[in-house]
Amino acid sequence: MKSRFTLAALLTLSAMPTLAAPRRSPPVRTLNDLSNWTMQPDAVRRSDAAVLRRPLSKAEADVALELLAAARMRQVTADYRAAMAAKAITLGDKTLRWESRQFGSALHGKRSLWISMHGGGNAAPAVNDQQWRNQIRLYEPAEGIYLAPRAPTDTWNLWHEAHIDPLFQRLIDAQVAINGVDRDRVYLLGYSAGGDGVWQLAPRMADRFAAASMMAGHPNEAGVAGLRNLPFGIFMGGADAAYDRNRIAAEKSAELGKLHAADPGGYVSMTRIYPGLPHWMNRKDAEALPWMAQFVRNPWPKRVVWVQDDVTHERFYWLHLPDGAAPKAGDRIDARVEGQAITIDGAVPAGLELRLSDRLVDLDRPVRVTVNGRRVFAGKVPRTAAAIVRSLEERADPAAAATAMLRLP
C-alpha cells in the first residue's frame, strides 16, 4: 500500500547535514506552520516543504514529533481500516491473514502485542491451516493482543521469506494505530517451523520487538550476534533430535551466554531444554510469556550490532544505509555511543545515515563520529521536522523516530 505521506525524495538532501556547518533559518512560528502543514493535501505539502527544514529546539522538536506522529497515525488508520476489519493485509501477491484474542484490560495505547507463528511448512495448505488453528489456542499472555498469523505461503521457509518482514511491519503499524498497541511492547514467538522463523526474523528485525522466544525450531544459517538488544528465549525438548535441533539449541544458548559475559549490557537470554521431552513440550514452554513480558523495547540503544541476513534491511535502530547500497548477507556494522562520541566499525558504506535523537546524544552540543578509526564528522546536527517525517514514512513508530539526521561522507 503506497503511503500518501511520501516526501523522502524531496527531503533527502535538505534533511541531513554533511561536513559543512548547517545554516540557521529563522526560528519559529514553525510549530503553527507545521500544524497547518499536516492538514494540507499532499500537493500543498510537497510545494511547501521549507517549514520542515527549519532548525528546532528540543522543546519544539518534541511538539513537532507529536504533531507529525498524530498525522501519521491518522493516515495509517485510514489506510488499514479495511484490512484490519478483514484480518488480512496484502502486499503484492502475498496476503497475511490472522486471528487474535485479547487478554487483560490495558488501556488503549498501553496494550502489548504477541505475534505467534505456527508450525508446518512444506505441506498441503490444509496441514498448515490446522497448524495455524493450533497456534491460535496455544498460548495465553496475562495481558495483550495475542495474534496468530497464517503464513502467506506453504513453503518450508514459510516464516522467513522476504515478504514476511514488510508484512509484519504493516501489521504492527496497523495494530498500533487502530488497536492501541504500545509500540515498545511487541513480542515475537513461534513453534516448530514458526520457531525457525523466530531464529531468522528476530536478529534481522530486532529493533521492532521487546523480546522474542523460539520454540522447537531450527536456525538453519541464522546467527545470534544481531540479538544484542533483544532478549531472546530458547525452548526445546531434550529428546527433539530431528535435524539436531536439541544439540544446536544448546550450542546457541552457550553462544549467547558467552556474548553476554563479554558484553553485560546486552544479549539477555533464557534457555529451557526439557529433559526427555520430544518435539511437543507439553506446554511447558508457556513459561516464556511471563519472562518476555518483563521487557520493553529500547529503540535507542547505545550499542548496535547489525548483521545482515540473506533478507537484507536498510535500517536498523539508528543506522540507515544510503540509497543504492547493496548489502550482502554477513555484512556487519558495530556502532557505539559514549557521551557525544559515536564510533562505527565494520562494513560501513559511504553515505551511511545516522538517525539521531536527544535520547541518544545531546543535540544541543557537537557530536563526533569516527568510522573505522577515522574521524569523519565533528559538529552540531540540527533537529528538523524533515528528519521526523522521513522516519515516520518508513515506520509508523514515533518512539524510534529521529529528530535529526546526519549523512556521513
Coordinates of C-alpha atoms in Angstrom, one line a residue:
M1 CA 0.0 0.0 0.0
K2 CA 1.6 3.3 -1.1
S3 CA 1.8 6.0 1.6
R4 CA 0.3 9.4 0.9
F5 CA 2.9 10.8 3.3
T6 CA 5.9 10.4 0.9
L7 CA 8.3 13.3 0.9
A8 CA 11.5 11.3 1.1
A9 CA 12.8 12.2 -2.3
L10 CA 12.1 15.9 -1.7
L11 CA 13.9 15.9 1.6
T12 CA 16.9 13.7 1.1
L13 CA 19.4 16.5 0.6
S14 CA 17.8 19.1 2.9
A15 CA 17.2 16.9 6.0
M16 CA 20.8 15.8 6.6
P17 CA 23.9 17.9 7.1
T18 CA 27.3 16.9 5.8
L19 CA 30.7 18.2 7.0
A20 CA 29.7 21.8 6.2
A21 CA 28.2 23.8 9.1
P22 CA 24.4 23.9 9.0
R23 CA 22.8 27.2 8.0
R24 CA 20.4 28.7 10.5
S25 CA 16.9 29.5 9.3
P26 CA 14.6 32.0 11.0
P27 CA 13.2 30.3 14.1
V28 CA 9.8 29.6 14.8
R29 CA 6.5 30.4 14.1
T30 CA 7.5 26.9 13.0
L31 CA 5.1 24.9 15.2
N32 CA 2.0 26.8 13.9
D33 CA 3.2 26.4 10.4
L34 CA 3.9 22.7 10.9
S35 CA 0.5 22.1 12.4
N36 CA -1.1 23.8 9.3
W37 CA 1.2 21.8 7.1
T38 CA 0.0 18.5 8.4
M39 CA -3.6 19.4 7.5
Q40 CA -2.8 20.2 3.9
P41 CA -3.3 18.0 0.8
D42 CA -0.3 16.2 -0.5
A43 CA 0.3 18.5 -3.4
V44 CA 0.5 21.5 -1.0
R45 CA 2.8 19.6 1.4
R46 CA 5.2 18.9 -1.4
S47 CA 5.3 22.5 -2.5
D48 CA 5.7 23.8 1.0
A49 CA 8.4 21.7 2.5
A50 CA 10.6 24.6 3.7
V51 CA 8.9 24.5 7.1
L52 CA 10.3 21.0 7.5
R53 CA 13.9 22.2 7.1
R54 CA 13.9 24.9 9.9
P55 CA 16.1 24.1 12.8
L56 CA 14.2 23.2 16.0
S57 CA 14.9 23.5 19.7
K58 CA 14.5 20.3 21.8
A59 CA 11.1 21.5 23.1
E60 CA 10.0 22.4 19.5
A61 CA 11.1 19.0 18.2
D62 CA 9.2 17.2 20.9
V63 CA 6.0 19.1 19.9
A64 CA 6.7 18.6 16.2
L65 CA 7.1 14.8 16.8
E66 CA 3.7 14.7 18.5
L67 CA 2.1 16.7 15.6
L68 CA 3.6 14.6 12.9
A69 CA 3.1 11.3 14.7
A70 CA -0.6 12.1 15.1
A71 CA -0.9 12.9 11.4
R72 CA 0.9 9.7 10.5
M73 CA -1.3 7.6 12.8
R74 CA -4.4 9.1 11.2
Q75 CA -3.1 8.1 7.8
V76 CA -2.3 4.6 8.9
T77 CA -5.8 4.2 10.4
A78 CA -7.4 5.3 7.2
D79 CA -5.1 3.1 5.1
Y80 CA -5.6 -0.1 7.1
R81 CA -9.1 0.2 8.5
A82 CA -10.5 -2.2 5.9
A83 CA -7.6 -4.6 6.2
M84 CA -8.0 -4.7 10.0
A85 CA -11.7 -5.4 9.6
A86 CA -10.9 -8.3 7.2
K87 CA -7.9 -9.5 9.3
A88 CA -5.8 -9.7 6.2
I89 CA -3.0 -7.4 4.9
T90 CA -1.9 -7.8 1.3
L91 CA 1.5 -6.8 -0.2
G92 CA 1.9 -7.6 -3.9
D93 CA 0.7 -11.1 -4.4
K94 CA 1.1 -12.2 -0.7
T95 CA -1.6 -11.9 1.9
L96 CA -1.1 -12.3 5.6
R97 CA -4.3 -13.4 7.5
W98 CA -4.6 -13.7 11.2
E99 CA -6.9 -14.5 14.2
S100 CA -6.4 -12.8 17.5
R101 CA -7.6 -12.9 21.1
Q102 CA -7.4 -10.2 23.7
F103 CA -6.4 -10.7 27.3
G104 CA -6.5 -8.3 30.3
S105 CA -7.8 -4.7 30.3
A106 CA -4.8 -2.5 29.4
L107 CA -5.8 1.0 28.2
H108 CA -5.7 1.9 24.6
G109 CA -2.1 2.8 23.7
K110 CA -0.8 0.5 26.5
R111 CA -1.6 -2.9 25.1
S112 CA 1.0 -5.5 24.3
L113 CA 1.1 -7.4 21.1
W114 CA 2.1 -11.1 20.8
I115 CA 2.8 -12.3 17.3
S116 CA 2.8 -16.1 17.4
M117 CA 3.9 -18.0 14.3
H118 CA 2.5 -21.5 13.6
G119 CA 4.4 -24.7 12.5
G120 CA 4.1 -26.8 9.4
G121 CA 5.6 -25.7 6.2
N122 CA 6.4 -27.7 3.1
A123 CA 3.0 -29.2 3.4
A124 CA -0.5 -29.0 1.9
P125 CA -2.5 -25.9 2.7
A126 CA -4.9 -27.9 4.9
V127 CA -2.0 -29.1 7.1
N128 CA -0.7 -25.6 7.6
D129 CA -4.2 -24.4 8.2
Q130 CA -4.5 -26.9 11.1
Q131 CA -1.2 -25.8 12.5
W132 CA -2.5 -22.2 12.4
R133 CA -5.6 -23.2 14.3
N134 CA -3.5 -25.0 16.9
Q135 CA -1.3 -21.8 17.3
I136 CA -4.4 -19.6 18.0
R137 CA -5.1 -21.7 21.1
L138 CA -1.5 -22.4 22.2
Y139 CA -0.6 -19.5 24.5
E140 CA -2.4 -17.0 26.8
P141 CA -0.5 -14.0 27.9
A142 CA -1.6 -12.3 31.1
E143 CA -2.3 -9.1 29.1
G144 CA -2.4 -8.1 25.5
I145 CA -3.5 -8.9 22.0
Y146 CA -2.4 -12.5 21.2
L147 CA -2.3 -12.7 17.4
A148 CA -1.6 -15.8 15.3
P149 CA -0.9 -15.0 11.6
R150 CA -1.4 -17.5 8.8
A151 CA 1.8 -17.7 6.7
P152 CA 1.1 -16.4 3.2
T153 CA 2.8 -19.5 1.6
D154 CA 3.1 -23.2 2.3
T155 CA 6.9 -23.4 1.7
W156 CA 9.4 -25.0 4.1
N157 CA 10.7 -21.5 5.0
L158 CA 7.2 -20.0 5.3
W159 CA 8.1 -17.6 8.1
H160 CA 11.4 -16.2 6.8
E161 CA 10.8 -15.4 3.1
A162 CA 11.5 -11.8 2.1
H163 CA 7.8 -10.8 2.1
I164 CA 7.4 -11.5 5.8
D165 CA 9.4 -8.6 7.1
P166 CA 7.4 -5.8 5.4
L167 CA 4.1 -7.6 6.0
F168 CA 4.9 -7.8 9.8
Q169 CA 5.8 -4.1 9.7
R170 CA 2.5 -3.2 8.2
L171 CA 0.7 -5.5 10.7
I172 CA 2.4 -3.8 13.7
D173 CA 1.8 -0.3 12.3
A174 CA -1.9 -1.1 12.0
Q175 CA -2.2 -2.7 15.4
V176 CA -0.5 0.3 17.0
A177 CA -2.7 2.9 15.2
I178 CA -6.0 1.2 15.4
N179 CA -5.9 -1.3 18.3
G180 CA -3.9 0.8 20.7
V181 CA -0.8 -1.4 20.9
D182 CA 2.2 0.0 22.8
R183 CA 5.0 0.0 20.1
D184 CA 7.6 -0.8 22.8
R185 CA 5.7 -3.9 23.9
V186 CA 5.5 -6.1 20.8
Y187 CA 6.7 -9.7 21.2
L188 CA 7.6 -12.4 18.7
L189 CA 7.3 -16.2 19.3
G190 CA 6.8 -19.3 17.2
Y191 CA 6.7 -23.1 17.4
S192 CA 8.4 -25.6 15.1
A193 CA 8.6 -24.0 11.7
G194 CA 7.4 -20.9 13.5
G195 CA 10.4 -21.3 15.7
D196 CA 12.6 -21.5 12.6
G197 CA 11.1 -18.1 11.7
V198 CA 11.9 -16.6 15.1
W199 CA 15.6 -17.7 14.7
Q200 CA 15.6 -15.8 11.4
L201 CA 13.4 -12.8 12.0
A202 CA 14.4 -11.8 15.5
P203 CA 18.0 -10.9 14.6
R204 CA 17.1 -9.0 11.4
M205 CA 14.1 -7.2 12.9
A206 CA 15.4 -6.9 16.5
D207 CA 14.7 -3.2 16.5
R208 CA 10.9 -3.9 16.2
F209 CA 10.4 -6.1 19.2
A210 CA 10.7 -6.1 23.0
A211 CA 11.6 -9.8 23.3
A212 CA 11.4 -12.9 21.3
S213 CA 11.2 -16.7 22.0
M214 CA 11.9 -19.7 19.8
M215 CA 10.0 -22.9 20.5
A216 CA 11.3 -26.2 18.9
G217 CA 12.7 -24.5 15.8
H218 CA 15.9 -24.8 13.8
P219 CA 18.1 -21.7 13.0
N220 CA 19.4 -23.0 9.7
E221 CA 22.1 -20.4 8.8
A222 CA 20.9 -17.7 11.2
G223 CA 23.3 -16.2 13.8
V224 CA 22.7 -14.6 17.1
A225 CA 25.0 -11.5 17.0
G226 CA 22.2 -9.2 16.0
L227 CA 20.3 -10.1 19.2
R228 CA 22.4 -7.7 21.2
N229 CA 19.4 -5.6 22.3
L230 CA 16.6 -8.1 22.1
P231 CA 16.0 -10.5 25.0
F232 CA 15.8 -14.0 23.5
G233 CA 14.3 -17.3 24.8
I234 CA 15.2 -20.8 23.6
F235 CA 12.8 -23.6 24.4
M236 CA 13.4 -27.1 23.3
G237 CA 12.6 -30.7 24.1
G238 CA 15.7 -32.5 25.2
A239 CA 14.8 -35.5 23.0
D240 CA 13.9 -33.4 20.0
A241 CA 16.8 -34.7 17.9
A242 CA 15.4 -34.3 14.4
Y243 CA 17.8 -32.1 12.4
D244 CA 19.9 -31.8 15.6
R245 CA 17.5 -29.3 17.0
N246 CA 18.3 -30.1 20.6
R247 CA 22.1 -30.0 20.1
I248 CA 22.0 -26.8 18.2
A249 CA 19.7 -25.1 20.7
A250 CA 22.2 -25.9 23.4
E251 CA 25.1 -24.5 21.3
K252 CA 23.2 -21.3 20.5
S253 CA 22.4 -20.9 24.2
A254 CA 26.1 -21.2 25.1
E255 CA 27.0 -18.7 22.4
L256 CA 24.5 -16.2 23.8
G257 CA 25.9 -16.8 27.3
K258 CA 29.5 -16.0 26.1
L259 CA 28.3 -12.9 24.3
H260 CA 26.5 -11.7 27.4
A261 CA 29.6 -12.4 29.6
A262 CA 31.7 -10.2 27.2
D263 CA 29.0 -7.5 26.9
P264 CA 26.9 -7.5 30.1
G265 CA 24.7 -4.7 28.8
G266 CA 23.4 -7.0 26.0
Y267 CA 22.5 -10.5 24.9
V268 CA 20.0 -11.2 27.7
S269 CA 18.6 -14.7 27.2
M270 CA 16.7 -17.6 28.8
T271 CA 17.0 -21.2 27.8
R272 CA 15.0 -24.3 28.8
I273 CA 15.8 -27.6 27.3
Y274 CA 13.3 -30.0 28.9
P275 CA 14.9 -33.4 29.6
G276 CA 13.2 -36.3 27.8
L277 CA 10.6 -34.2 26.0
P278 CA 10.2 -34.6 22.3
H279 CA 9.1 -32.0 19.7
W280 CA 5.9 -31.3 21.7
M281 CA 6.9 -29.8 25.0
N282 CA 3.5 -30.4 26.8
R283 CA 3.0 -26.6 27.0
K284 CA 5.9 -26.2 29.5
D285 CA 7.3 -23.6 27.1
A286 CA 4.4 -21.3 28.0
E287 CA 6.8 -20.1 30.8
A288 CA 8.3 -18.0 28.0
L289 CA 5.5 -15.5 28.1
P290 CA 5.8 -14.1 31.6
W291 CA 9.6 -13.9 31.1
M292 CA 9.2 -12.0 27.9
A293 CA 6.5 -9.6 29.4
Q294 CA 9.0 -8.1 31.8
F295 CA 10.9 -6.4 28.9
V296 CA 10.1 -3.3 26.9
R297 CA 11.9 -2.3 23.8
N298 CA 14.7 0.3 23.9
P299 CA 14.6 2.0 20.4
W300 CA 17.8 4.0 21.2
P301 CA 20.4 1.6 22.5
K302 CA 23.9 2.9 23.0
R303 CA 25.4 -0.1 21.2
V304 CA 24.1 -1.6 18.0
V305 CA 25.3 -4.8 16.3
W306 CA 23.9 -5.1 12.8
V307 CA 24.5 -8.3 10.9
Q308 CA 22.7 -8.6 7.5
D309 CA 20.8 -11.8 6.8
D310 CA 20.1 -13.2 3.4
V311 CA 17.0 -10.9 3.5
T312 CA 18.7 -7.6 3.9
H313 CA 17.4 -4.4 5.6
E314 CA 18.1 -0.7 5.0
R315 CA 17.5 0.4 8.6
F316 CA 18.4 -1.0 12.0
Y317 CA 17.8 1.1 15.1
W318 CA 19.5 4.5 14.4
L319 CA 21.6 3.3 11.4
H320 CA 20.3 3.7 7.8
L321 CA 22.0 2.6 4.6
P322 CA 22.3 5.1 1.8
D323 CA 20.1 4.8 -1.3
G324 CA 21.8 2.4 -3.7
A325 CA 23.7 0.4 -1.1
A326 CA 23.9 -3.3 -1.9
P327 CA 24.4 -5.0 1.5
K328 CA 25.3 -8.7 1.5
A329 CA 24.4 -11.5 3.9
G330 CA 27.0 -11.4 6.7
D331 CA 27.9 -7.7 6.4
R332 CA 28.3 -6.4 10.0
I333 CA 28.3 -2.9 11.5
D334 CA 29.2 -2.3 15.1
A335 CA 28.2 1.2 16.4
R336 CA 28.6 2.7 19.9
V337 CA 27.7 5.9 21.6
E338 CA 29.8 7.2 24.5
G339 CA 28.8 10.6 25.6
Q340 CA 28.9 12.8 22.4
A341 CA 31.2 10.3 20.6
I342 CA 29.9 7.9 18.0
T343 CA 32.2 5.1 16.9
I344 CA 31.2 2.9 13.9
D345 CA 33.2 -0.1 12.7
G346 CA 32.8 -2.8 10.1
A347 CA 31.2 -2.9 6.6
V348 CA 30.3 0.8 6.7
P349 CA 29.2 2.2 3.3
A350 CA 29.9 5.7 2.2
G351 CA 26.8 7.8 2.9
L352 CA 25.7 5.9 5.9
E353 CA 22.9 7.9 7.6
L354 CA 22.7 8.3 11.4
R355 CA 19.2 8.8 12.7
L356 CA 19.7 10.9 15.8
S357 CA 17.7 11.9 18.8
D358 CA 18.2 13.6 22.2
R359 CA 17.5 10.1 23.6
L360 CA 20.9 9.1 22.1
V361 CA 23.1 12.2 22.2
D362 CA 22.6 15.8 23.3
L363 CA 21.8 17.6 20.1
D364 CA 22.5 21.0 21.6
R365 CA 26.2 20.0 21.7
P366 CA 28.6 18.9 19.0
V367 CA 28.9 15.2 18.2
R368 CA 32.0 13.4 17.0
V369 CA 31.8 10.5 14.6
T370 CA 34.6 8.0 13.9
V371 CA 34.4 5.3 11.2
N372 CA 36.9 2.5 11.2
G373 CA 39.4 4.6 13.1
R374 CA 39.0 7.8 11.0
R375 CA 37.2 11.0 12.3
V376 CA 34.6 11.8 9.7
F377 CA 32.4 14.5 11.4
A378 CA 32.6 16.9 14.3
G379 CA 29.9 19.5 14.8
K380 CA 26.2 20.1 15.7
V381 CA 23.4 18.3 13.9
P382 CA 20.2 20.4 13.8
R383 CA 16.8 19.0 14.7
T384 CA 14.3 19.3 11.9
A385 CA 10.8 18.2 11.2
A386 CA 12.2 16.7 7.9
A387 CA 14.0 14.1 10.0
I388 CA 10.8 13.2 11.8
V389 CA 8.8 12.9 8.6
R390 CA 11.3 10.6 6.9
S391 CA 11.5 8.3 10.0
L392 CA 7.7 8.1 10.2
E393 CA 7.4 7.4 6.5
E394 CA 9.5 4.3 6.9
R395 CA 7.7 3.1 10.0
A396 CA 4.7 4.4 12.0
D397 CA 6.9 4.3 15.1
P398 CA 7.1 7.6 16.9
A399 CA 9.3 6.2 19.7
A400 CA 12.0 5.4 17.2
A401 CA 11.6 8.5 15.1
A402 CA 14.7 10.6 14.6
T403 CA 14.7 14.3 15.2
A404 CA 18.0 14.9 13.4
M405 CA 19.8 13.2 10.5
L406 CA 23.5 13.1 9.6
R407 CA 24.8 11.6 6.3
L408 CA 28.4 10.5 6.7
P409 CA 30.9 11.1 3.8

